[in-house]
mmCIF file of C-alpha atoms in Angstrom:
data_model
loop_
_atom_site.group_PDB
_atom_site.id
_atom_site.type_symbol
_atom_site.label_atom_id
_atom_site.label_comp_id
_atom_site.label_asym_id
_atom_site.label_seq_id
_atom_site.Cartn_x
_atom_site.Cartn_y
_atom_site.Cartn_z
ATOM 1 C CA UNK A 1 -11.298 -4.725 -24.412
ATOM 2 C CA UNK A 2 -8.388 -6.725 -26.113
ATOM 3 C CA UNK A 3 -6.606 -6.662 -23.239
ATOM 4 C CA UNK A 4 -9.728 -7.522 -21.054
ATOM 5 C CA UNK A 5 -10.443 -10.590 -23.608
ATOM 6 C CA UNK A 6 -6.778 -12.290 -23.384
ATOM 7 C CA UNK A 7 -6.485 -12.287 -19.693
ATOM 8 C CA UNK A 8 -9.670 -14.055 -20.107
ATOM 9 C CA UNK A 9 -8.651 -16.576 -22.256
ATOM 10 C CA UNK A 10 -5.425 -16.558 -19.924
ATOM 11 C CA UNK A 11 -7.489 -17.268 -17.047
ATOM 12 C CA UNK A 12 -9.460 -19.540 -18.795
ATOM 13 C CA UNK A 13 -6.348 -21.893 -20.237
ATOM 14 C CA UNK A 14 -4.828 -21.748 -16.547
ATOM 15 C CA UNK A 15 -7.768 -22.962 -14.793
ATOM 16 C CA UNK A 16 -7.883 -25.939 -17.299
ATOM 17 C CA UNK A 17 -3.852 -26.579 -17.216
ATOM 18 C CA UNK A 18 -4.731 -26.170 -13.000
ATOM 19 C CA UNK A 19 -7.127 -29.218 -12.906
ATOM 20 C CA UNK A 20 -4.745 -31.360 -15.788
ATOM 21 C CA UNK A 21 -2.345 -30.792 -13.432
ATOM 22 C CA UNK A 22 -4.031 -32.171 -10.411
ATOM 23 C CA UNK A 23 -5.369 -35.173 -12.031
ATOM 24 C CA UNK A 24 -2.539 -35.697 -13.253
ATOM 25 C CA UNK A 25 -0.872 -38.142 -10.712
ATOM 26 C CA UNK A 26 -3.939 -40.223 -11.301
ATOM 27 C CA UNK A 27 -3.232 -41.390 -14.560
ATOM 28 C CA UNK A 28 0.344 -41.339 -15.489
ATOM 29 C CA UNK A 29 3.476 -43.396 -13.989
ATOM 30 C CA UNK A 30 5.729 -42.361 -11.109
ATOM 31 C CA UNK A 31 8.999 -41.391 -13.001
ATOM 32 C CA UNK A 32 6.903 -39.520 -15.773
ATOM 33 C CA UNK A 33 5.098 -37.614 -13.107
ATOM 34 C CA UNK A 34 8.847 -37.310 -11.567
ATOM 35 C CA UNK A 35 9.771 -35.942 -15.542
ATOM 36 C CA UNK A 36 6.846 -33.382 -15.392
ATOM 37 C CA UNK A 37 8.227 -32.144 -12.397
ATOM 38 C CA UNK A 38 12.311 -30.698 -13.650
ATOM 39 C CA UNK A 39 10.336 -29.700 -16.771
ATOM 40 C CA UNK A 40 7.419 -27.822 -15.076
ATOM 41 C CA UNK A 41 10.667 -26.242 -12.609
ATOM 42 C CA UNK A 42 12.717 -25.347 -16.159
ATOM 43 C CA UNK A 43 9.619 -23.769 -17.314
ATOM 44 C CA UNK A 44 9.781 -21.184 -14.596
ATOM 45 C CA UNK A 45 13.402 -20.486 -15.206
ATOM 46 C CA UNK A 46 12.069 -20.218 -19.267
ATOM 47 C CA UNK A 47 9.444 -17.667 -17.860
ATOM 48 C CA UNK A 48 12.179 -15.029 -15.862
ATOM 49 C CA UNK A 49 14.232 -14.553 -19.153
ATOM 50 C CA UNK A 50 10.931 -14.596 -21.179
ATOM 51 C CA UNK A 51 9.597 -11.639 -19.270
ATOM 52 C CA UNK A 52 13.203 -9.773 -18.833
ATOM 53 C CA UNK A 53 13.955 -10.183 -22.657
ATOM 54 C CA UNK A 54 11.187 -10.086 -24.389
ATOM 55 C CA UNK A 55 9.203 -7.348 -22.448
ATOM 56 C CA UNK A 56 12.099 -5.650 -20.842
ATOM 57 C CA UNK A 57 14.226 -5.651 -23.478
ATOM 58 C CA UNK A 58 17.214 -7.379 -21.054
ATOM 59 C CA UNK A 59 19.291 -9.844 -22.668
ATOM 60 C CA UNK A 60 20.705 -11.463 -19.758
ATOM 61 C CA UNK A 61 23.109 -14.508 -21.012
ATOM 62 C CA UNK A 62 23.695 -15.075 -16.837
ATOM 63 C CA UNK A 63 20.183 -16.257 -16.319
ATOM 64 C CA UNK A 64 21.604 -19.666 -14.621
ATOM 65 C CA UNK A 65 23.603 -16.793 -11.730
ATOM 66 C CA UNK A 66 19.728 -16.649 -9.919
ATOM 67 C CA UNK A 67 18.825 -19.580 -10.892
ATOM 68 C CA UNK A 68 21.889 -21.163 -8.771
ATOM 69 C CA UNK A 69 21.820 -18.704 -6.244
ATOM 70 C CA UNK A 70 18.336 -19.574 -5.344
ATOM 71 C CA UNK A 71 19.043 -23.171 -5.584
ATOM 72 C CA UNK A 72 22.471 -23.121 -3.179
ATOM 73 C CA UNK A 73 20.048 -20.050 -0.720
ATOM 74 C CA UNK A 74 17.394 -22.826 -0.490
ATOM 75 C CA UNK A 75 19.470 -25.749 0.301
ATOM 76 C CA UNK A 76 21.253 -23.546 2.778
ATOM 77 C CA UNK A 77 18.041 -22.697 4.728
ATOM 78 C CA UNK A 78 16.226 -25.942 4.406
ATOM 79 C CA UNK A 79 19.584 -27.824 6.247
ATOM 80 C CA UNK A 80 19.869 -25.079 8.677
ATOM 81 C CA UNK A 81 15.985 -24.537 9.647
ATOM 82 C CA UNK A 82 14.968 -27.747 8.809
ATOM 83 C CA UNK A 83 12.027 -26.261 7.308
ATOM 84 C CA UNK A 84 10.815 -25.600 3.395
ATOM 85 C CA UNK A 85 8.656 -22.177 4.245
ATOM 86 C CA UNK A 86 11.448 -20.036 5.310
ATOM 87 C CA UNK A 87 14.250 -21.531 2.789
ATOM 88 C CA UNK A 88 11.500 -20.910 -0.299
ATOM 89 C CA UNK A 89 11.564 -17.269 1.128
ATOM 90 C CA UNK A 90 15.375 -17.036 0.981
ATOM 91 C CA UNK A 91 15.404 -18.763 -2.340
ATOM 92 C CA UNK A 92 14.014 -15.936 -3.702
ATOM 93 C CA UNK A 93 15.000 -12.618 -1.417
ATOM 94 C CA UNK A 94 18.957 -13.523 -1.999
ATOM 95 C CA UNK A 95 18.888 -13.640 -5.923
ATOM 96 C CA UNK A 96 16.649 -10.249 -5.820
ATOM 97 C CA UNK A 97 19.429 -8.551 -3.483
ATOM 98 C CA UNK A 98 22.307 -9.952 -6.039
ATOM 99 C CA UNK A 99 20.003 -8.765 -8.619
ATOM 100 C CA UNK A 100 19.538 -5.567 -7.631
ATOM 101 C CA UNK A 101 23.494 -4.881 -6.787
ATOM 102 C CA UNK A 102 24.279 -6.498 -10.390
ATOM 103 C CA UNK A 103 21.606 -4.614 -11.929
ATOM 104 C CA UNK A 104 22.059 -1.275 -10.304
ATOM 105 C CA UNK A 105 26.111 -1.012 -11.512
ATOM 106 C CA UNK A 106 25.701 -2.218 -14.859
ATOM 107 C CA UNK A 107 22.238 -0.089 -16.007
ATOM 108 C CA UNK A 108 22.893 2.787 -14.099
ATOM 109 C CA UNK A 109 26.035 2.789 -15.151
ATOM 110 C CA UNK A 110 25.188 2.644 -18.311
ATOM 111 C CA UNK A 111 26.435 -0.468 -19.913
ATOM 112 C CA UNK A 112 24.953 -0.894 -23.199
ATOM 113 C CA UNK A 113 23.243 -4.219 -23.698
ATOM 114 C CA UNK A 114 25.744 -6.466 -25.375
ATOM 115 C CA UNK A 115 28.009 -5.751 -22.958
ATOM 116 C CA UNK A 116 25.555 -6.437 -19.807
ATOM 117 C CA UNK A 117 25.407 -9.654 -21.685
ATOM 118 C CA UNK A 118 28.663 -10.552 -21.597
ATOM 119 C CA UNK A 119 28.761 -9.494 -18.014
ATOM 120 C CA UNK A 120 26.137 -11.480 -16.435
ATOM 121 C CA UNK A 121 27.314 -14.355 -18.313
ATOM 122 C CA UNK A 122 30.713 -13.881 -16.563
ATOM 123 C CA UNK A 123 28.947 -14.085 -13.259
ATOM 124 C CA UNK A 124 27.727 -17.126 -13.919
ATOM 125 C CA UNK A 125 31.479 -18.550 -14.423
ATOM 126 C CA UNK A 126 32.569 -17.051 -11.728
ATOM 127 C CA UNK A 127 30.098 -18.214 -9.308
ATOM 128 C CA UNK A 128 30.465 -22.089 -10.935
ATOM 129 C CA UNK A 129 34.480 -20.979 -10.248
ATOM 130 C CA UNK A 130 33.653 -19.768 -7.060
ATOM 131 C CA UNK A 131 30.920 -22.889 -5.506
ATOM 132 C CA UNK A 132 33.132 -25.153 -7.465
ATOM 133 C CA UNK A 133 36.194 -24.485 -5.298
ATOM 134 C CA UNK A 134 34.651 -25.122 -1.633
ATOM 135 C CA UNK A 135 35.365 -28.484 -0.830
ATOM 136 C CA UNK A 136 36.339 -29.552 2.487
ATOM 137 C CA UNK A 137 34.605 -29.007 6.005
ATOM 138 C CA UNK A 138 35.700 -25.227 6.320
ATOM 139 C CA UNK A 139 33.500 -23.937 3.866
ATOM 140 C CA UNK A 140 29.956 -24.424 5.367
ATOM 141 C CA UNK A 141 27.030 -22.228 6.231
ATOM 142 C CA UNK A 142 25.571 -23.002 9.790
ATOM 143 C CA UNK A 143 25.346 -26.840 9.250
ATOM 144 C CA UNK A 144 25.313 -26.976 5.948
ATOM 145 C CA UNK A 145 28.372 -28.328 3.923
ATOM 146 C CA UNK A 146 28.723 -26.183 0.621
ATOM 147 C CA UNK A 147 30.992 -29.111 -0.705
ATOM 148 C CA UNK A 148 32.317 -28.087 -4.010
ATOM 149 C CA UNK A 149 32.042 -30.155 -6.894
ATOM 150 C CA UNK A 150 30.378 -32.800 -5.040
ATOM 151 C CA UNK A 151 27.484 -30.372 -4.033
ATOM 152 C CA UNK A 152 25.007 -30.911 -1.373
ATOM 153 C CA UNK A 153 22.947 -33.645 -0.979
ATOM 154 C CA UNK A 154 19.946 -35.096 1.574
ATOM 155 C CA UNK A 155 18.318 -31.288 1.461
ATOM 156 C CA UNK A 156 14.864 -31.337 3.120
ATOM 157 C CA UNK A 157 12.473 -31.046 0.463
ATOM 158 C CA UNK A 158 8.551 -29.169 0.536
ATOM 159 C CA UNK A 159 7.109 -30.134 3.656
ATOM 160 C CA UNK A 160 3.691 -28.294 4.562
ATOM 161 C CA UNK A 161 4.232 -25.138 6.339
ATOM 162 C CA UNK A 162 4.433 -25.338 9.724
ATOM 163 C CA UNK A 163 4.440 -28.950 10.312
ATOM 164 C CA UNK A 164 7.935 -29.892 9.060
ATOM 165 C CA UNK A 165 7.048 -33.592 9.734
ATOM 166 C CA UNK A 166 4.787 -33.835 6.950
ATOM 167 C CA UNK A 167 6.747 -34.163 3.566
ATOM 168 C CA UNK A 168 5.425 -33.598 0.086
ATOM 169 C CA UNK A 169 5.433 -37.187 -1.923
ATOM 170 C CA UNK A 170 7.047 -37.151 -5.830
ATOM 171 C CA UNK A 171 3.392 -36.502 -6.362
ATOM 172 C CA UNK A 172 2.314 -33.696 -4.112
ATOM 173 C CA UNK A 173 5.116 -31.706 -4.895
ATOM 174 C CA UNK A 174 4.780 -32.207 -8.452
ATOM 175 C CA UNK A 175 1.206 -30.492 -8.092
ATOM 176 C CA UNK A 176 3.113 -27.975 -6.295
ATOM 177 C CA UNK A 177 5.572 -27.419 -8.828
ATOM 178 C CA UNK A 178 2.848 -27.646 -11.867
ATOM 179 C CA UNK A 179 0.424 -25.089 -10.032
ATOM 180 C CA UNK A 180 3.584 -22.906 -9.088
ATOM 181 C CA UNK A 181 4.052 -22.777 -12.931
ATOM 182 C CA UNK A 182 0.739 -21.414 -13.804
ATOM 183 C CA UNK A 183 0.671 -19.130 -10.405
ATOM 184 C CA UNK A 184 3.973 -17.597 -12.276
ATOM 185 C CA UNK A 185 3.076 -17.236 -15.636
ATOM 186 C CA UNK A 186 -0.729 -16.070 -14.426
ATOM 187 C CA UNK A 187 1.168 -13.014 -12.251
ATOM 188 C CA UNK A 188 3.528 -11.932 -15.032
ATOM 189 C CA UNK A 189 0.475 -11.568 -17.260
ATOM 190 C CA UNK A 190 -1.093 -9.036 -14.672
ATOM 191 C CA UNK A 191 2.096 -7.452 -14.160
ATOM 192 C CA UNK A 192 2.461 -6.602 -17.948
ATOM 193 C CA UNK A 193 -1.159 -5.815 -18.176
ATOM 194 C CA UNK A 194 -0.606 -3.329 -15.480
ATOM 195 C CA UNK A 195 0.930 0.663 -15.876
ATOM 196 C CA UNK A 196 3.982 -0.913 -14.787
ATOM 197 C CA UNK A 197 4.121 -3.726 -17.503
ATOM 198 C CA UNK A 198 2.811 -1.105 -20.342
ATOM 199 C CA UNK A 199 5.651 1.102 -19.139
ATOM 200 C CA UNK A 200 8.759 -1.442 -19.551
ATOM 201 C CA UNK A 201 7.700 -2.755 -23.158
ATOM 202 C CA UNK A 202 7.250 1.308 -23.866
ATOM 203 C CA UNK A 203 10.891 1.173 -22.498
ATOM 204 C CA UNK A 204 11.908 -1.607 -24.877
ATOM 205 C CA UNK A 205 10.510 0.001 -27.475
ATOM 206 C CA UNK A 206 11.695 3.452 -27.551
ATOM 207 C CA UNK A 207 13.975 4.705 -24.430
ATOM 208 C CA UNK A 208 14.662 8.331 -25.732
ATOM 209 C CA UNK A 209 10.715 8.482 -25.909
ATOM 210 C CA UNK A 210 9.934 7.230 -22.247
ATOM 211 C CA UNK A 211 12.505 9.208 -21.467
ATOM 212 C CA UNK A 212 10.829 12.618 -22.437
ATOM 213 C CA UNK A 213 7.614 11.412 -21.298
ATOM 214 C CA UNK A 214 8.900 11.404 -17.341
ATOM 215 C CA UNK A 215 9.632 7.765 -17.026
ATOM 216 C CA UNK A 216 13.042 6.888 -15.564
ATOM 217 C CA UNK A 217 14.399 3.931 -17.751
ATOM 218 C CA UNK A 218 17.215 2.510 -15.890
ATOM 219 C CA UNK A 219 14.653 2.073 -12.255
ATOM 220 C CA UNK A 220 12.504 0.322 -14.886
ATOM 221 C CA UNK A 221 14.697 -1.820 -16.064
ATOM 222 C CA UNK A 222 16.279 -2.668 -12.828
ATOM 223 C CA UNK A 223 13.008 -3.495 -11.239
ATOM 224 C CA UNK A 224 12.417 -5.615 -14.249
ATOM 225 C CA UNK A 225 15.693 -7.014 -13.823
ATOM 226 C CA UNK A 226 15.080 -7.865 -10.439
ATOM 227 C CA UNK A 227 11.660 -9.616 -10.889
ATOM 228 C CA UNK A 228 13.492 -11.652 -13.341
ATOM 229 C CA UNK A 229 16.071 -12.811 -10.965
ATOM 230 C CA UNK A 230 12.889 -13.594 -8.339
ATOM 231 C CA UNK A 231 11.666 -15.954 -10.762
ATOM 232 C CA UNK A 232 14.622 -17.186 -11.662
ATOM 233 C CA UNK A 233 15.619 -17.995 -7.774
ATOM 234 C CA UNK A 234 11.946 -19.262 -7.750
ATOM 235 C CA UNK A 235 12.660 -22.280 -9.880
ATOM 236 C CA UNK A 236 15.673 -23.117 -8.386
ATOM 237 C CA UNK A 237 14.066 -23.585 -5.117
ATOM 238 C CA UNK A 238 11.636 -25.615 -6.966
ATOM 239 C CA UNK A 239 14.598 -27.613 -8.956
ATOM 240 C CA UNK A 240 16.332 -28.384 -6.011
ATOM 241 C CA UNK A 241 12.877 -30.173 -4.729
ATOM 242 C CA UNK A 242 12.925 -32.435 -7.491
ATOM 243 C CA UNK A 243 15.858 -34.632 -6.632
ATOM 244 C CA UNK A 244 16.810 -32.758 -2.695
ATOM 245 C CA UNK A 245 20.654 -31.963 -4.564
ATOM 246 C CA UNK A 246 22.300 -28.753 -5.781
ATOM 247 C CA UNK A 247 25.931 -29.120 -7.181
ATOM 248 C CA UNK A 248 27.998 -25.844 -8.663
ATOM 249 C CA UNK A 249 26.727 -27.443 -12.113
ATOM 250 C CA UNK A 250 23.539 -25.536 -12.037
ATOM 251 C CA UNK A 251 25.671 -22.501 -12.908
ATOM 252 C CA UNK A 252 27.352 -24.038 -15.926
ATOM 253 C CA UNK A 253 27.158 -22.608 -19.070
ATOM 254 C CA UNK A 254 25.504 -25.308 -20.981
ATOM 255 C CA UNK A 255 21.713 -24.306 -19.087
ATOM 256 C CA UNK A 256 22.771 -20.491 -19.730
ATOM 257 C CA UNK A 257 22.376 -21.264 -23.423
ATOM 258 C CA UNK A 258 19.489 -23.947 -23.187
ATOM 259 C CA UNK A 259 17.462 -21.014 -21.461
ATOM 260 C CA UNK A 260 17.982 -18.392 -24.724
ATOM 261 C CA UNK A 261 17.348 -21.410 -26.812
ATOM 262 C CA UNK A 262 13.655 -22.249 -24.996
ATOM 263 C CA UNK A 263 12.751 -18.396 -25.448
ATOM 264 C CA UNK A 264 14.440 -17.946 -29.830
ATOM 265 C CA UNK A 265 12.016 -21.417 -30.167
ATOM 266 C CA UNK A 266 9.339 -20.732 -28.509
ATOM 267 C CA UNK A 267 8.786 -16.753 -29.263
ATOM 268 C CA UNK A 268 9.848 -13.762 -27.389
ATOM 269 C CA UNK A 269 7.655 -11.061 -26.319
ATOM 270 C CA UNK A 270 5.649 -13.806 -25.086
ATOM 271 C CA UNK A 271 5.104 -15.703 -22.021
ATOM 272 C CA UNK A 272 3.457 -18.846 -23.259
ATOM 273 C CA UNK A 273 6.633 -19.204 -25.320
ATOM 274 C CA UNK A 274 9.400 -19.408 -23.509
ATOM 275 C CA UNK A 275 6.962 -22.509 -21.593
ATOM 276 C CA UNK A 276 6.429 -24.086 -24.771
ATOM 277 C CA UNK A 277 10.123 -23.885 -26.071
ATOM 278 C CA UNK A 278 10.993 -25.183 -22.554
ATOM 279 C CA UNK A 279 8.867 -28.130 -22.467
ATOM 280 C CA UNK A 280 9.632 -29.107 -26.386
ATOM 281 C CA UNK A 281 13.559 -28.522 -25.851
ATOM 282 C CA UNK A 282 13.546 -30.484 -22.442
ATOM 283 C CA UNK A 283 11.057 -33.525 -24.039
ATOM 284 C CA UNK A 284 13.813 -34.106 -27.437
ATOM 285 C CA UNK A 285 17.147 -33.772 -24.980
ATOM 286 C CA UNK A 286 15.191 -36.583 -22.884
ATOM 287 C CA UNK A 287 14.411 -38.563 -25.621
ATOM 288 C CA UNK A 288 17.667 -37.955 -27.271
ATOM 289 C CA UNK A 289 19.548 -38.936 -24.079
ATOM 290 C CA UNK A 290 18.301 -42.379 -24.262
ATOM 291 C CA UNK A 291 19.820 -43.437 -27.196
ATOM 292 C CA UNK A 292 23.649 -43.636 -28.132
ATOM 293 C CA UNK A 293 23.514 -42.791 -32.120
ATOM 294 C CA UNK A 294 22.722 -38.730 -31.812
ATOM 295 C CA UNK A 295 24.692 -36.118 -30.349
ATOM 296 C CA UNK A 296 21.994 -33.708 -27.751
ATOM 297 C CA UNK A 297 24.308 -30.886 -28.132
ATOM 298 C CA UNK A 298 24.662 -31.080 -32.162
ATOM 299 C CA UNK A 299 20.524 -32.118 -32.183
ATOM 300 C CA UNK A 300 20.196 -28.751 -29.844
ATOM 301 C CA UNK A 301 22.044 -26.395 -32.329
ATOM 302 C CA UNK A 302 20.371 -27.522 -35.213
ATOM 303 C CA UNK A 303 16.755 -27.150 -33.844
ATOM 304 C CA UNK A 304 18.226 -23.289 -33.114
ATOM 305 C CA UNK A 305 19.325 -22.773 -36.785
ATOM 306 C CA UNK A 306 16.243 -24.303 -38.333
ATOM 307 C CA UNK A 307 14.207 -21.942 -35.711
ATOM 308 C CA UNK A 308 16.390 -19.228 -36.989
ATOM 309 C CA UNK A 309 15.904 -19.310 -39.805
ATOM 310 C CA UNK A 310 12.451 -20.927 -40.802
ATOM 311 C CA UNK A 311 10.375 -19.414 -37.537
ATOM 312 C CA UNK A 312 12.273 -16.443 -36.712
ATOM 313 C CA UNK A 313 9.513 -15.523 -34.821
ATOM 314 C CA UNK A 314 9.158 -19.013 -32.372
ATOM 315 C CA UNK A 315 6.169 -21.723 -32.173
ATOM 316 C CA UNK A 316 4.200 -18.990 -30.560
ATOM 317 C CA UNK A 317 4.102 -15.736 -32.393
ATOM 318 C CA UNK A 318 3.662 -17.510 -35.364
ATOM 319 C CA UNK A 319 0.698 -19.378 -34.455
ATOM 320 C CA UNK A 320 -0.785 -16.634 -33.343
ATOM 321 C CA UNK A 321 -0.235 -15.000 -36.778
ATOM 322 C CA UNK A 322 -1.102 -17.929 -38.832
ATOM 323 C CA UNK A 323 -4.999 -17.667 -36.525
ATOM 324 C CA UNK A 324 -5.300 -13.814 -36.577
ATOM 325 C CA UNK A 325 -4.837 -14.564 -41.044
ATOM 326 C CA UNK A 326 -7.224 -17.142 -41.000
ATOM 327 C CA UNK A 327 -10.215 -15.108 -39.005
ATOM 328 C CA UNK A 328 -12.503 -13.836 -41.287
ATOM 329 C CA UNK A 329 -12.273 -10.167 -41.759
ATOM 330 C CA UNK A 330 -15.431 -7.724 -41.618
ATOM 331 C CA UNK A 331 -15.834 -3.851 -42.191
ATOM 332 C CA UNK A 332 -12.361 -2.136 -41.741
ATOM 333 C CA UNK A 333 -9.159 -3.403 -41.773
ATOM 334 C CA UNK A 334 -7.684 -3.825 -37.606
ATOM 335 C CA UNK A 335 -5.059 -1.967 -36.690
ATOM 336 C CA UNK A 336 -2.033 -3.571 -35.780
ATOM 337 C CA UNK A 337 -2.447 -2.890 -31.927
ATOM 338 C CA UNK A 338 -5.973 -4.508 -31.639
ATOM 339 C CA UNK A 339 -5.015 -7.522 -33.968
ATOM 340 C CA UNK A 340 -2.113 -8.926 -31.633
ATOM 341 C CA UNK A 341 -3.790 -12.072 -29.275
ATOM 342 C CA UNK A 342 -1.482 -11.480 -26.133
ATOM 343 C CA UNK A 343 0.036 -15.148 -25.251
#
């Protein structure tokens, strides 16, 4: 019944961010609808770590290695077919496949978590290493230049599928991106609700016990792994819509740690969360960007180390505690497990 009562509310909140979304182009300015549209795209990358780390237990410091790979697979296929449809497609089949290769090595052969850490986030310098150092006409896909530090530029963006004449304005594709958003966050939630989601979070919790119960942990977690990199090559199909470039930056380092920062501030084991820290994170470094006098890097780590160590928790898990203490309590004491509002 708990379960049954926050997908309603889940349900509820989408269809209500859905029509905000649509309207939105109706009331607010070009280059704030144009803001709305990187953040609603980062958002998406928030969600893949949100659901690999806090329900799968995965802490992947290479997050950005998907995230790039979908955003260099869609540029690829949108200058080669000319076409959005199939390019989306690729944007998210390519980091899966380098997902599941990655994924497969290091949990099946058992590398403990810290280490897969450091591992991924390896892969994500040397793909920036890698993309960074293909300059010059030989290094091309079909008709697409990779070209190095200078990335690519002019890539087709969202046109409607199967009329490749028709392309998305700054407006249309920001309802894309918004609804996308929600249409992400909306199928995690059923995947966790489902046998599969109740199985990875058992995984997270106890291994040794899902284990002995017949589960196989490390197909688990490499299936979770792999959705995660979906997502993840998801939003870079949708990042590379917002301003039709890609350059070997996307890999850097810098968004690697942005992403764990979005999902420490806004609350793992969540999914609302990671959106939240996303959207908050992305909002200040805006703001902050337009001024000379602060630092976005120093303002970044202190926001972590207040988070840290005031809301351990993030915005989202402790708002949910500070509502579930203020309800008024009648007959028995809940239990833990039916007093938890899934976000």
């Amino acid at each position: 019944m708990q379960n049954l009562n926050g997908m309603t509310g889940a349900l509820v909140g989408s269809a209500i961010a859905a029509v905000l979304v649509i309207i939105a182009p109706f009331y607010i300015d070009l280059f704030q609808i144009m803001q709305l549209t990187v953040f609603a795209a980062m958002a998406v990358l928030a969600l893949s770590l949100g659901f690999i780390w806090g329900y799968g237990g995965i802490l992947c410091f290479g997050q950005t290695s998907f995230f790039g790979l979908g955003a260099y697979a869609y540029a690829v296929s949108a200058i080669n077919f000319g076409d959005s449809t199939p390019a989306i497609v690729l944007a998210i089949v390519v980091p899966v496949i380098f997902a599941a290769l990655l994924g497969y090595f290091m949990i099946y052969g058992g590398i403990s978590d810290v280490y897969l850490g450091v591992i991924t986030l390896t892969v994500s310098l040397i793909l920036f290493n890698l993309v960074n150092s293909t300059a010059g006409d030989f290094y091309k896909i079909g008709t697409a230049r990779i070209g190095g530090f200078n990335g690519i530029p002019g890539i087709p963006t969202f046109n409607i599928p199967g009329n490749t004449n028709y392309i998305l304005s700054p407006e249309q594709a920001w309802t894309v991106t918004g609804l996308a958003l929600i249409a992400v966050y909306i199928g995690l939630r059923v995947l966790i609700a489902s046998t599969f989601g109740r199985i990875i979070i058992a995984i997270r919790e106890n291994e040794t016990r899902a284990a002995l119960l017949g589960y196989d942990p490390r197909l688990y977690k490499l299936l979770t792994f792999m959705i995660g990199g979906a997502v993840a090559g998801f939003a870079g199909a949708l990042y590379v819509n917002w301003g039709a470039f890609v350059s070997p930056t996307i890999f850097a380092l810098g968004l690697s740690a942005q992403i764990i920062i979005w999902v420490i501030i806004g609350g793992r084991g969540t999914l609302i969360g990671p959106i939240i820290g996303c959207l908050l994170v992305q909002w200040l470094v805006t703001e902050i960007g337009g001024q000379q006098t602060l630092d976005a890097n120093f303002i970044l780590g202190a926001i972590l180390i207040i988070f840290v160590l005031l809301v351990p928790k993030g915005i989202a898990p402790t708002f949910r505690d500070f509502v579930m203490s203020r309800l008024p309590r009648t007959g028995s004491k809940p239990s833990a497990a039916t007093s938890k509002v899934k976000l």
